[in-house]
Coordinates of C-alpha atoms and ligand atoms in Angstrom, one line a residue:
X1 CA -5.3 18.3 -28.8
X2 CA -6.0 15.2 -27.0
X3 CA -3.6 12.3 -27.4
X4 CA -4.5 9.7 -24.7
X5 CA -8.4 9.4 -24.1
X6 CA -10.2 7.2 -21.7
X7 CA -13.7 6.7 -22.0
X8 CA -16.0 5.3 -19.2
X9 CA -13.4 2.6 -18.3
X10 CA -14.5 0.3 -15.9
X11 CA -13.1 -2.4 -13.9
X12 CA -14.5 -5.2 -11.2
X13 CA -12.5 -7.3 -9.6
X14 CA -13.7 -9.6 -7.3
X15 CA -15.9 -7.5 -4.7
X16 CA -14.4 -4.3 -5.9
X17 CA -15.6 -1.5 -8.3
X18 CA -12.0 -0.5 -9.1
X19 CA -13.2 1.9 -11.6
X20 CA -16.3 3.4 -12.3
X21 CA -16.9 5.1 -15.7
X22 CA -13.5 7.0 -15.9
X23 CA -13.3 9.7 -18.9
X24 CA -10.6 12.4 -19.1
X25 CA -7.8 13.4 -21.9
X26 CA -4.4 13.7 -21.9
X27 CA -2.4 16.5 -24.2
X28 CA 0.1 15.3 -26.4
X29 CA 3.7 15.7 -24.3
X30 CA 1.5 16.5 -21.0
X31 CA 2.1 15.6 -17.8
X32 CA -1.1 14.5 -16.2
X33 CA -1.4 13.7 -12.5
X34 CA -3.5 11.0 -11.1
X35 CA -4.1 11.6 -7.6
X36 CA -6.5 9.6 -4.7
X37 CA -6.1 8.2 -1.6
X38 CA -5.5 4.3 -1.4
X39 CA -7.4 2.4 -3.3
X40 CA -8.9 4.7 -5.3
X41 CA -8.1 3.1 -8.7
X42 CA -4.9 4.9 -9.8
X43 CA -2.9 2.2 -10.1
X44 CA -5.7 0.3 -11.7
X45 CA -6.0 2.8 -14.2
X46 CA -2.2 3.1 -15.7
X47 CA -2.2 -0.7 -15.4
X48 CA -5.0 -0.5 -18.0
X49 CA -3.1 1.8 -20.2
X50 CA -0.1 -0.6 -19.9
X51 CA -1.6 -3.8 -20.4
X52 CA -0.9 -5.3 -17.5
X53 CA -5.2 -5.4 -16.9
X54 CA -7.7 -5.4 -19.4
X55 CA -10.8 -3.1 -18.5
X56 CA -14.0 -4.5 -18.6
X57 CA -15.5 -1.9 -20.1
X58 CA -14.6 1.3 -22.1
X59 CA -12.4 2.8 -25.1
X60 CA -8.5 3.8 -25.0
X61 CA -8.1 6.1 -27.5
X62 CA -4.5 7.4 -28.9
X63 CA -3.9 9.8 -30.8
X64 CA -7.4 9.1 -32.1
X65 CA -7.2 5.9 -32.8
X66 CA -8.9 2.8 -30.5
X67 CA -6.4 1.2 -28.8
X68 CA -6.5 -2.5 -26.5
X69 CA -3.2 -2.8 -25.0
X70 CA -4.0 -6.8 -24.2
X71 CA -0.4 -7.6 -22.5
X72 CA 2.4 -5.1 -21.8
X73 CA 4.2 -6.4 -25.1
X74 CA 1.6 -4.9 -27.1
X75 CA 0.9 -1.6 -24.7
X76 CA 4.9 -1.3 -25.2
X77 CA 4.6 -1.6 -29.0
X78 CA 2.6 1.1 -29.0
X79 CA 4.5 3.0 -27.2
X80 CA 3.5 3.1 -23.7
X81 CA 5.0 1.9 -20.8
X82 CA 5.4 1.6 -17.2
X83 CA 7.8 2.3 -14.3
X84 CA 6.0 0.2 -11.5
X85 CA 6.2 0.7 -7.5
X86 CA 7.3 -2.9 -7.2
X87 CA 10.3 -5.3 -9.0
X88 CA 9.6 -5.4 -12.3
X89 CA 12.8 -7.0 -13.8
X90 CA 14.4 -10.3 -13.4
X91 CA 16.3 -10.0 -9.9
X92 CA 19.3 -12.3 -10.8
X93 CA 20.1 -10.6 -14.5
X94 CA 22.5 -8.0 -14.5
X95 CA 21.3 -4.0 -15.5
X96 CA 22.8 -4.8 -18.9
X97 CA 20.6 -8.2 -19.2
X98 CA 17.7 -7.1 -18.1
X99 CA 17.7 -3.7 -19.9
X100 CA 19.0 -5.8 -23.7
X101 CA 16.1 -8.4 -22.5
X102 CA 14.4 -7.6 -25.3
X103 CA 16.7 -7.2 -27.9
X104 CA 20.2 -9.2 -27.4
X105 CA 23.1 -8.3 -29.8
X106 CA 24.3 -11.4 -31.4
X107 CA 26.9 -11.8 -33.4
X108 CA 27.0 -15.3 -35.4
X109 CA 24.6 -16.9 -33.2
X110 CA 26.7 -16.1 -30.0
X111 CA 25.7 -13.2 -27.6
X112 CA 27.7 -10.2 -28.0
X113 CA 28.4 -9.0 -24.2
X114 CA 30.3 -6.2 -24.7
X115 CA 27.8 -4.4 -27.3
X116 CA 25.1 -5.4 -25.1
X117 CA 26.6 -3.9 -22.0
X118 CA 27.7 -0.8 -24.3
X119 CA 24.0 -0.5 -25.3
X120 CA 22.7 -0.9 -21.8
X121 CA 25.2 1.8 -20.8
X122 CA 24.1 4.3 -23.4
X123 CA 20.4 3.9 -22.3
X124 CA 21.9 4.6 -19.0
X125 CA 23.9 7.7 -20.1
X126 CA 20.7 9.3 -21.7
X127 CA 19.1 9.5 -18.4
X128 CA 22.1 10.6 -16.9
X129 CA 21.8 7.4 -14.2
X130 CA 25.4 6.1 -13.3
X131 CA 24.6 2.9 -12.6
X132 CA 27.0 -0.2 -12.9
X133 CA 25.6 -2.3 -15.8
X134 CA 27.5 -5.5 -14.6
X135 CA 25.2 -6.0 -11.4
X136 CA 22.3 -8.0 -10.8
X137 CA 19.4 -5.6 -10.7
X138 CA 18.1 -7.5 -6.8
X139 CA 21.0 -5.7 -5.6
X140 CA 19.8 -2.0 -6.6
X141 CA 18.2 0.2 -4.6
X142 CA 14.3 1.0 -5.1
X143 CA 15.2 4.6 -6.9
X144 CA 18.4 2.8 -9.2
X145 CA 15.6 0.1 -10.2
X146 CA 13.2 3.1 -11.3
X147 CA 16.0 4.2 -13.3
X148 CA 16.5 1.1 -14.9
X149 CA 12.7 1.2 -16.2
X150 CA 12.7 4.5 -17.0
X151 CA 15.9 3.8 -19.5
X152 CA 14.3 0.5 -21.1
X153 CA 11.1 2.8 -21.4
X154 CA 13.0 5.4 -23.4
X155 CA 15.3 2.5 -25.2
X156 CA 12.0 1.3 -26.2
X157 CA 11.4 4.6 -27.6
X158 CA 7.8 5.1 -25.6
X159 CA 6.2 7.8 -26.3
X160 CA 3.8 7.6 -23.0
X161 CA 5.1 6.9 -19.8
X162 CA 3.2 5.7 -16.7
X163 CA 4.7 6.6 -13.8
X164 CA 3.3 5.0 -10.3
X165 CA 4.2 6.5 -7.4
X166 CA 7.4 6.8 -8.3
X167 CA 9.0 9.1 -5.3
X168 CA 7.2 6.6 -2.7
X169 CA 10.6 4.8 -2.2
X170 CA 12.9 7.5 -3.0
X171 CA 15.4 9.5 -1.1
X172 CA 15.1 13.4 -1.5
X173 CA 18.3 13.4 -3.8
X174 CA 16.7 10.2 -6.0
X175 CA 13.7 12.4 -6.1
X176 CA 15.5 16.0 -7.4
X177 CA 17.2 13.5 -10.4
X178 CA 14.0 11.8 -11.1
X179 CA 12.3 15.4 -11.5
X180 CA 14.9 16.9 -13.3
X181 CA 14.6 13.7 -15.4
X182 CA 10.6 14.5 -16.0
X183 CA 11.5 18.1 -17.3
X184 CA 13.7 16.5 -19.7
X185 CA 11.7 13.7 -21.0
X186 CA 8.7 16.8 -21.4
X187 CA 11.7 18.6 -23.4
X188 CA 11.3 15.3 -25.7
X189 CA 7.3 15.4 -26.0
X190 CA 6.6 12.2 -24.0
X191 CA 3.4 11.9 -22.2
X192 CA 3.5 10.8 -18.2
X193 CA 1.1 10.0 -16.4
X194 CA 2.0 10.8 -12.9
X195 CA 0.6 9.0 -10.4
X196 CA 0.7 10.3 -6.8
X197 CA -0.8 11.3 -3.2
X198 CA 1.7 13.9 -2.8
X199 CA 0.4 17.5 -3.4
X200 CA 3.8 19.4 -3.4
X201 CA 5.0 17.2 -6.6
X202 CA 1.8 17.6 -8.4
X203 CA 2.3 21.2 -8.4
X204 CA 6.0 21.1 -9.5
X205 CA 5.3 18.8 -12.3
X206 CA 1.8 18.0 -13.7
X207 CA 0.0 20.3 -16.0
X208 CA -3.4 18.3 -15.9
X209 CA -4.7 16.7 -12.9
X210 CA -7.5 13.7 -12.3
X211 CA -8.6 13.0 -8.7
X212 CA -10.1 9.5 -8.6
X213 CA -12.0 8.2 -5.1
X214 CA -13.2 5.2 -4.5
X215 CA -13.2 4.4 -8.2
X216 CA -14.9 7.4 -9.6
X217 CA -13.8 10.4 -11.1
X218 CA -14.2 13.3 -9.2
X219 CA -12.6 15.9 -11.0
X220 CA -9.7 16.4 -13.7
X221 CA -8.5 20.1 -14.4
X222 CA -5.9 21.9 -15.4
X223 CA -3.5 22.1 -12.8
X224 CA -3.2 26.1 -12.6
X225 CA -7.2 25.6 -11.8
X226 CA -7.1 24.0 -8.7
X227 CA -5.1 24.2 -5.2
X228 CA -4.4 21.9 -2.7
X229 CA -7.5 23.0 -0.6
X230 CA -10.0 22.0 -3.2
X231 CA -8.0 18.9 -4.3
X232 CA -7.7 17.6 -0.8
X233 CA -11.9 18.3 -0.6
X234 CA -11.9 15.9 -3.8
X235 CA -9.5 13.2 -2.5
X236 CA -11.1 12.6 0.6
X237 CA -14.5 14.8 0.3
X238 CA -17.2 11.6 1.2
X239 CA -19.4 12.1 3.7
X240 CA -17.7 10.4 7.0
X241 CA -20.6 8.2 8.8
X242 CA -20.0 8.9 12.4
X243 CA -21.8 6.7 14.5
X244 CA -19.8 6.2 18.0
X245 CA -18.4 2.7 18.6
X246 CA -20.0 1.5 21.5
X247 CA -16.6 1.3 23.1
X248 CA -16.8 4.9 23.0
X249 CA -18.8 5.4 26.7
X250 CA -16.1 3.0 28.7
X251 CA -13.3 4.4 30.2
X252 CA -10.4 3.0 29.0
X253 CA -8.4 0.4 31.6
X254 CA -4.6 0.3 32.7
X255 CA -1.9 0.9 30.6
X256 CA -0.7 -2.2 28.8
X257 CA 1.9 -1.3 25.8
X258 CA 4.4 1.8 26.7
X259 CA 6.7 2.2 23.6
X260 CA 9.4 4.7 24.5
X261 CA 11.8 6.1 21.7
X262 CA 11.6 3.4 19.3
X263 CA 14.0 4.2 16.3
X264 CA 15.3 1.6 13.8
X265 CA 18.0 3.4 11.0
X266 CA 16.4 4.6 7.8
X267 CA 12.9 3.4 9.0
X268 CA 11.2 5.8 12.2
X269 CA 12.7 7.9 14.8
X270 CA 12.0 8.1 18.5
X271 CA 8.3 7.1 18.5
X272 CA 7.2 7.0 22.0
X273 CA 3.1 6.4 22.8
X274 CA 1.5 4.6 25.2
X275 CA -2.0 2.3 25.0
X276 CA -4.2 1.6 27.3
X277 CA -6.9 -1.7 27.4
X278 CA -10.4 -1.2 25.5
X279 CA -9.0 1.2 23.5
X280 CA -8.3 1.6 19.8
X281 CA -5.9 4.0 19.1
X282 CA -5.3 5.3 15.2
X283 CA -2.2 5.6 13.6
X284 CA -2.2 7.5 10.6
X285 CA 0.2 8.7 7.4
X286 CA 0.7 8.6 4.1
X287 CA 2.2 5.7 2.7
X288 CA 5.4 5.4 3.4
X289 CA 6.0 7.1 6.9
X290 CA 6.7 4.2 8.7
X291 CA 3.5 3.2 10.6
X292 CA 3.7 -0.7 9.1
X293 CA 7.3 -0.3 9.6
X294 CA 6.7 0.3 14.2
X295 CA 4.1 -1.9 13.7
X296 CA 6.6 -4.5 12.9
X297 CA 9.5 -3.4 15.4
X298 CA 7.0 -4.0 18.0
X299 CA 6.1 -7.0 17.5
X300 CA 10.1 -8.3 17.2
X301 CA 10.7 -8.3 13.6
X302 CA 13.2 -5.7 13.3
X303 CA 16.6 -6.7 14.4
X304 CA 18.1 -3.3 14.0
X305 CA 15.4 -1.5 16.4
X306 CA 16.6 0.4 19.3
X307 CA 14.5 1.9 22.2
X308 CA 12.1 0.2 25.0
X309 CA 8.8 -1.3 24.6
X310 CA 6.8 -2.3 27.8
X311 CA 4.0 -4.7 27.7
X312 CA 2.0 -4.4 31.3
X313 CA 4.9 -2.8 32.6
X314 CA 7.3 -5.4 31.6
X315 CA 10.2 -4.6 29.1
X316 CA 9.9 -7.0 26.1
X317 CA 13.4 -7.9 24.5
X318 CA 13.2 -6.2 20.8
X319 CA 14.0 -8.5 18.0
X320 CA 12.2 -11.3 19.3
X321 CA 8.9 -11.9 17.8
X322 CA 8.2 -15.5 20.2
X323 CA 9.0 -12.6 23.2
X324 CA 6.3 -10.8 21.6
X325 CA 3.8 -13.5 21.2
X326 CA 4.5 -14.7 24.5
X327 CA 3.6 -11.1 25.6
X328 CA 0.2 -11.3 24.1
X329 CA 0.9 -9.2 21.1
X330 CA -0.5 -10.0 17.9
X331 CA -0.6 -8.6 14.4
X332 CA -2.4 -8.5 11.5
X333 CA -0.1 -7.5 8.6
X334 CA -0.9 -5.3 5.8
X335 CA -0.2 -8.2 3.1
X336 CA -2.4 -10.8 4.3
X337 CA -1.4 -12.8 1.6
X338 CA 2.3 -12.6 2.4
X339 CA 2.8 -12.5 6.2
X340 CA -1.0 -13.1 7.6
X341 CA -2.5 -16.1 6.1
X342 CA -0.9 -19.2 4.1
X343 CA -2.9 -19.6 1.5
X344 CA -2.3 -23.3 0.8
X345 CA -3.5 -24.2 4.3
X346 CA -7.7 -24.8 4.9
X347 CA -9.3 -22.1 6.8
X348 CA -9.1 -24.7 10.5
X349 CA -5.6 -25.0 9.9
X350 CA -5.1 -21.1 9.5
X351 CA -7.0 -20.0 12.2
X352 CA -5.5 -22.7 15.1
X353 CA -2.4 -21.4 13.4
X354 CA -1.1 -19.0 15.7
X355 CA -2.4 -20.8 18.9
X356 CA -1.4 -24.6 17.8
X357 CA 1.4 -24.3 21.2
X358 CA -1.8 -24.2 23.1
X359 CA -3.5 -27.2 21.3
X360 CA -0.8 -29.2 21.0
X361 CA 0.3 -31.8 23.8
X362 CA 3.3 -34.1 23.4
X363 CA 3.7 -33.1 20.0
X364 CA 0.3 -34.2 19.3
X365 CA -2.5 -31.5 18.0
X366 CA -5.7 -31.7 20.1
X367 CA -8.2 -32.3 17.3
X368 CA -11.1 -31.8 18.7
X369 CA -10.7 -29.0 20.7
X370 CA -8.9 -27.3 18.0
X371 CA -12.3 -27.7 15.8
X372 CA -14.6 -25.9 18.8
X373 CA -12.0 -23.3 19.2
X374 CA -11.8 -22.5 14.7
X375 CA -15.7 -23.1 15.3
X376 CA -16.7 -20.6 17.8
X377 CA -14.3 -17.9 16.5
X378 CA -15.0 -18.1 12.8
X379 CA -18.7 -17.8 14.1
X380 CA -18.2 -14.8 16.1
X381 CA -17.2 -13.4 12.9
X382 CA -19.5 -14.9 10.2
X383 CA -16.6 -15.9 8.4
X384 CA -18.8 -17.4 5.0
X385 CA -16.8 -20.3 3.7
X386 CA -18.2 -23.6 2.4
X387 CA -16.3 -25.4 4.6
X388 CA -13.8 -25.2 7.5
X389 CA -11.2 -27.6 5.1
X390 CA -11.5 -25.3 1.6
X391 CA -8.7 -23.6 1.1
X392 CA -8.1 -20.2 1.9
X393 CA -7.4 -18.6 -1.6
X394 CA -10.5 -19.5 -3.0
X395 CA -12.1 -17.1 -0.5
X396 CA -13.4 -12.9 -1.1
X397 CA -11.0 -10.7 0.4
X398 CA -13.3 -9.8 3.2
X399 CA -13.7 -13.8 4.3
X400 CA -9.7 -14.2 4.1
X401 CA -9.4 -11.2 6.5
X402 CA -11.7 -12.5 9.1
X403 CA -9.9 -15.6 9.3
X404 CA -6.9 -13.7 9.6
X405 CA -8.2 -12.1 12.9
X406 CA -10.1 -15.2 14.4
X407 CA -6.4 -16.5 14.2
X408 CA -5.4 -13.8 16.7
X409 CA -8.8 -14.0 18.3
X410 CA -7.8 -17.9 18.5
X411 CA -4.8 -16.9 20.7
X412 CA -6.5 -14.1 23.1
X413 CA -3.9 -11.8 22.7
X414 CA -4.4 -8.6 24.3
X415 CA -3.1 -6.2 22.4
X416 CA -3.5 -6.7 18.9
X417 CA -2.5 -4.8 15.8
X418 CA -3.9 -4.3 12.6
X419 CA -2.2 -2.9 9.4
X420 CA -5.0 -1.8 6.9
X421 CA -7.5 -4.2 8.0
X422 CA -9.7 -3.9 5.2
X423 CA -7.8 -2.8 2.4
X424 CA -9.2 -4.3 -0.2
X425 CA -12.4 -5.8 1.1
X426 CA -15.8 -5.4 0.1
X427 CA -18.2 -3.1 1.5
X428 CA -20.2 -5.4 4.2
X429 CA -16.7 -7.2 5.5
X430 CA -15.8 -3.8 5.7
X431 CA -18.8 -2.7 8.7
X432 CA -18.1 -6.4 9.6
X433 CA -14.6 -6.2 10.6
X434 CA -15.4 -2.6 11.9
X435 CA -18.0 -4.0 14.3
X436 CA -15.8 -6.5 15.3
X437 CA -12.7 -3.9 16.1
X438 CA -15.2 -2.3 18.4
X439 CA -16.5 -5.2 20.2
X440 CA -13.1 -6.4 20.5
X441 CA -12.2 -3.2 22.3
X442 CA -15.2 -3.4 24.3
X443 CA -13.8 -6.5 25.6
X444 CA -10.5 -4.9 26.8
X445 CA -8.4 -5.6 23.8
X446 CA -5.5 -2.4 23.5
X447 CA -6.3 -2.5 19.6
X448 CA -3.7 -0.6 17.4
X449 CA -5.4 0.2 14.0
X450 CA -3.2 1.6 11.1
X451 CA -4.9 2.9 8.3
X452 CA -4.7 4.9 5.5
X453 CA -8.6 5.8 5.1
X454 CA -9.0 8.8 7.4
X455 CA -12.8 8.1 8.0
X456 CA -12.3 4.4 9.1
X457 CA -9.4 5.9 11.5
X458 CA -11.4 9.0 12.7
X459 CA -14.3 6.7 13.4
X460 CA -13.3 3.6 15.4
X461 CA -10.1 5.5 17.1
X462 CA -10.1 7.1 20.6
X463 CA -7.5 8.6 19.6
X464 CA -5.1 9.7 16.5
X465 CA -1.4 9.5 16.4
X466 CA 0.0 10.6 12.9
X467 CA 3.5 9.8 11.2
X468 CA 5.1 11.5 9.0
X469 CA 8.4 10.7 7.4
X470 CA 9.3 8.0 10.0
X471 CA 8.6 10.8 12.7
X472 CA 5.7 11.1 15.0
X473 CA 4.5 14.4 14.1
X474 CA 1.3 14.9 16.4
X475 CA -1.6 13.5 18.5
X476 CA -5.3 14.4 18.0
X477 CA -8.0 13.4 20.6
X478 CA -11.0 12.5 19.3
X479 CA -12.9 16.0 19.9
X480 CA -10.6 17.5 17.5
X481 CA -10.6 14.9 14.5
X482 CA -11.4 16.0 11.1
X483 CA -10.1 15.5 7.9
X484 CA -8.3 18.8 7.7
X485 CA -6.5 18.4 10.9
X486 CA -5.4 14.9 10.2
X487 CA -4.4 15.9 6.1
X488 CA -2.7 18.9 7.5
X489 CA -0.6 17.0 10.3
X490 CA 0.1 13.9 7.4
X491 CA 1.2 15.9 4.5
X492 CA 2.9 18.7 6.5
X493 CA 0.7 21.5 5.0
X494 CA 1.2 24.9 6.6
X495 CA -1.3 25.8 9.1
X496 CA -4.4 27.4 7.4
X497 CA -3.6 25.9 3.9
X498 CA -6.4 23.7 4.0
X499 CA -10.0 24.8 4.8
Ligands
LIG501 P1 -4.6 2.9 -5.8 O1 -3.4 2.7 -6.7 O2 -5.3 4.2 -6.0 O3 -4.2 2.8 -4.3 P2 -5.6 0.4 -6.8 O4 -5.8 0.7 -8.2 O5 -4.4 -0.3 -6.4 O6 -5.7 1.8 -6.0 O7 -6.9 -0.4 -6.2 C1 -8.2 0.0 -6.4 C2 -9.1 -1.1 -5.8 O8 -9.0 -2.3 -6.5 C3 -8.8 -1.4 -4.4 O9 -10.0 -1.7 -3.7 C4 -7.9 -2.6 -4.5 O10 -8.0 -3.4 -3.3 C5 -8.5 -3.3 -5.7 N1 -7.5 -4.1 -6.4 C6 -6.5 -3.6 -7.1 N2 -5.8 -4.6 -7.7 C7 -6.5 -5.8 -7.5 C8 -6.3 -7.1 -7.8 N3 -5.3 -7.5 -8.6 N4 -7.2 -8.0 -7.3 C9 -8.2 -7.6 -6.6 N5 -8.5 -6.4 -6.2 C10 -7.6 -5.4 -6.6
LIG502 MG1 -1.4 2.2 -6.3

């Protein structure tokens, strides 16, 4: 018997086909994985059921009836709900707050503290989380904040809960609670959705299983049906466009970035690599296994990082991100909107950004020679914008992350780094930026690339170094890529498990 059904939901946003048509049913009390690499549409998807989008096209059904969740308020009077990867309370409330939000005991007008912490601690006590009610909820951990959702989800008696990527942040022993924690809301008959990338937990938990790629629906079956083998095939099974980048046929220069047991506590271990100029070398993982997080030691924002990095020989001082610059390193962070770009600033002022030392002389910003130099860059990478003066945010995806890299360009760094550089960008500013990564190497740029989709990694990369669990766990050369070899080496699947 069906209980959730989705049929043919569809969602656009801006230069993304998010989802494509998805259909598939969910059994009452059922726990139904939702698997995909990045950017497949999971997360879409349970955001859908949730409220927190609205699909563009296509019928929620539950428990027969048509549903539109419009905002969470009405997906949660429904009863469904959602534990989210990121913050989803008020940071400054207490636990007892945030989880009586909704429904504050009064008592002649005044707020009742003590019942409300009393409530907040029973919804607590159900879930077996000890966690102190009195504390601000910014100063939990990632796993005790999952908690915290899961209890207002129950104290809000859902009967379907969304759960995305929940172990992505957790510690094993978080994880063996929250499991035992999904046996026990099954026990009750709620409904999960389970979204993951992370084969082992899928088979410990989910009866039913959807794989989603690229926004389409590959297959949902039962979960004693399938096995990794064929579900890895699904995830990733797209046909990988191998044409050689030109780079390819040039022996690669000197050394010019030696990193040599790199560790920072609770982030990566003892990651030692070495990269040489004109070549791109891959870094790949899950999400989660630290890749963003060397990325980021490297270039000096990690005070706590021990270990030696050498830039042409030359040890840079760690912690130092001006010593980094200064060294010619540059990155492009995974959240251009965060760290890479300011959105409030014009597409000149963005891309002079990181080289305005150079422009500038007594204080003063050389106008005119910082219009040639956002000029000639943003037209080596047909950045499309109406103007060099509109503002960043009104641009596609694929525009904002070429301005992002003509602001390295803008600099001539020589070794530059790039955290999922086309996560989330269309198709076209995808083989754009791709092109570019390849002429950039051709020029002698040690390029770095970190990403998540194994066929943009396996195709622009000389070589492959994969992560997993904050540990460098091997290093593939570029007659040996394949899927299999990297999937094997990321998810630390036996030998022979995967075909
Ligand atoms: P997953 O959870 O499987 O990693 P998502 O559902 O987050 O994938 O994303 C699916 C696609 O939709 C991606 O291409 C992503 O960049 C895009 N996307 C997701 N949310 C938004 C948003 N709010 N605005 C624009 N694009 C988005
Ligand atoms: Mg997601």
């Amino acid at each position: 018997m069906s209980f959730i059904s989705f049929h043919d939901i569809t969602k656009r946003f801006p230069g993304v086909l998010a989802l494509d048509g998805v259909s598939f049913e969910v059994a009452r009390g059922g726990c139904h994985a939702l698997i995909g690499e990045n950017g497949a549409g999971k997360s879409t998807l349970g955001k859908i059921l949730a409220g927190v989008y609205t699909a563009d096209d296509g019928e929620i059904q539950l428990a027969g009836q048509p549903i539109h969740p419009a905002n969470p308020l009405i997906a949660r009077q429904l009863g469904i709900a959602m534990v989210h990867q990121e913050l989803a309370f008020c940071p400054n409330l207490t636990v007892a707050e945030n989880l009586c939000l909704g429904d504050l005991p009064a008592h002649a007008g005044w707020l009742d503290r003590s019942r409300m912490r009393q409530q907040a601690r029973a919804m607590l006590d159900e879930i077996e989380a000890d966690i102190d009610v009195d504390r601000p909820i910014g100063e939990l951990s990632t796993g005790q904040e999952q908690l915290v959702q899961i209890a207002a989800a129950l104290g809000t008696q859902a009967q379907v809960i969304v759960m995305d990527e929940p172990t992505s942040s957790l510690s094993a022993h978080e994880s063996e609670h929250l499991f035992k924690l999904l046996a026990h809301l099954k026990e009750r008959g709620i409904t999960v959705i389970y979204v993951s990338h992370r084969l082992e937990e899928i088979f410990q938990l989910c009866d039913t299983v959807t794989v989603l790629r690229d926004g389409r629906q590959v297959a949902t079956e039962r979960v004693a049906d399938t096995n990794r083998d064929r579900i890895i095939h699904q995830m990733i099974g797209r046909e990988v466009v191998s044409h050689t980048p030109k780079n390819m046929s040039r022996p690669p220069g000197d050394e010019v970035l030696r990193v040599e047991n790199l560790s920072s506590p609770g982030k990566f271990n003892n990651v030692s690599f070495s990269l040489r100029a004109g070549e791109v070398l891959g870094f790949a993982g899950l999400v989660g296994a630290g890749r963003s997080e060397v990325a980021q030691a490297i270039f000096g924002l990690d005070d706590a990082a021990t270990g030696k990095v050498f830039v042409h020989g030359k040890e840079l001082s760690l912690g130092d991100v001006n010593a980094a610059l200064a060294a010619g390193i540059g990155l492009l962070p995974e959240d251009r909107k965060r760290l890479g770009l300011v959105l409030k600033m014009n597409c000149r002022e963005n891309t002079s950004l990181a080289a305005l030392d150079r422009l500038t002389r007594s204080g003063f910003v050389r106008r005119s020679e910082e219009q040639s130099l956002v000029q000639r860059h943003t037209e080596r990478l047909q950045v499309r914008t109406p103007s060099f003066e509109a503002p960043i945010d009104g641009l596609s995806g694929g525009n904002q992350q070429k301005i992002a890299l003509a602001k390295w360009l803008a600099r001539e760094c020589d070794i530059l780094i790039v955290d999922e550089p086309t996560r989330g960008v269309d198709v076209g500013a995808k083989a754009e930026i791709h092109r570019l990564l390849d002429e950039l190497a051709c020029q002698g740029l040690a390029v770095l690339l970190i990403s998540s989709e194994l066929p943009e990694v396996m195709n622009l990369s000389r070589r492959i170094l994969v992560m997993r669990e904050g540990e460098l766990v091997g290093e593939l050369e570029r007659a040996d890529f394949s899927q299999a070899n990297l999937m094997r080496l990321m998810a630390g699947v036996e030998a022979g498990a995967v075909g």
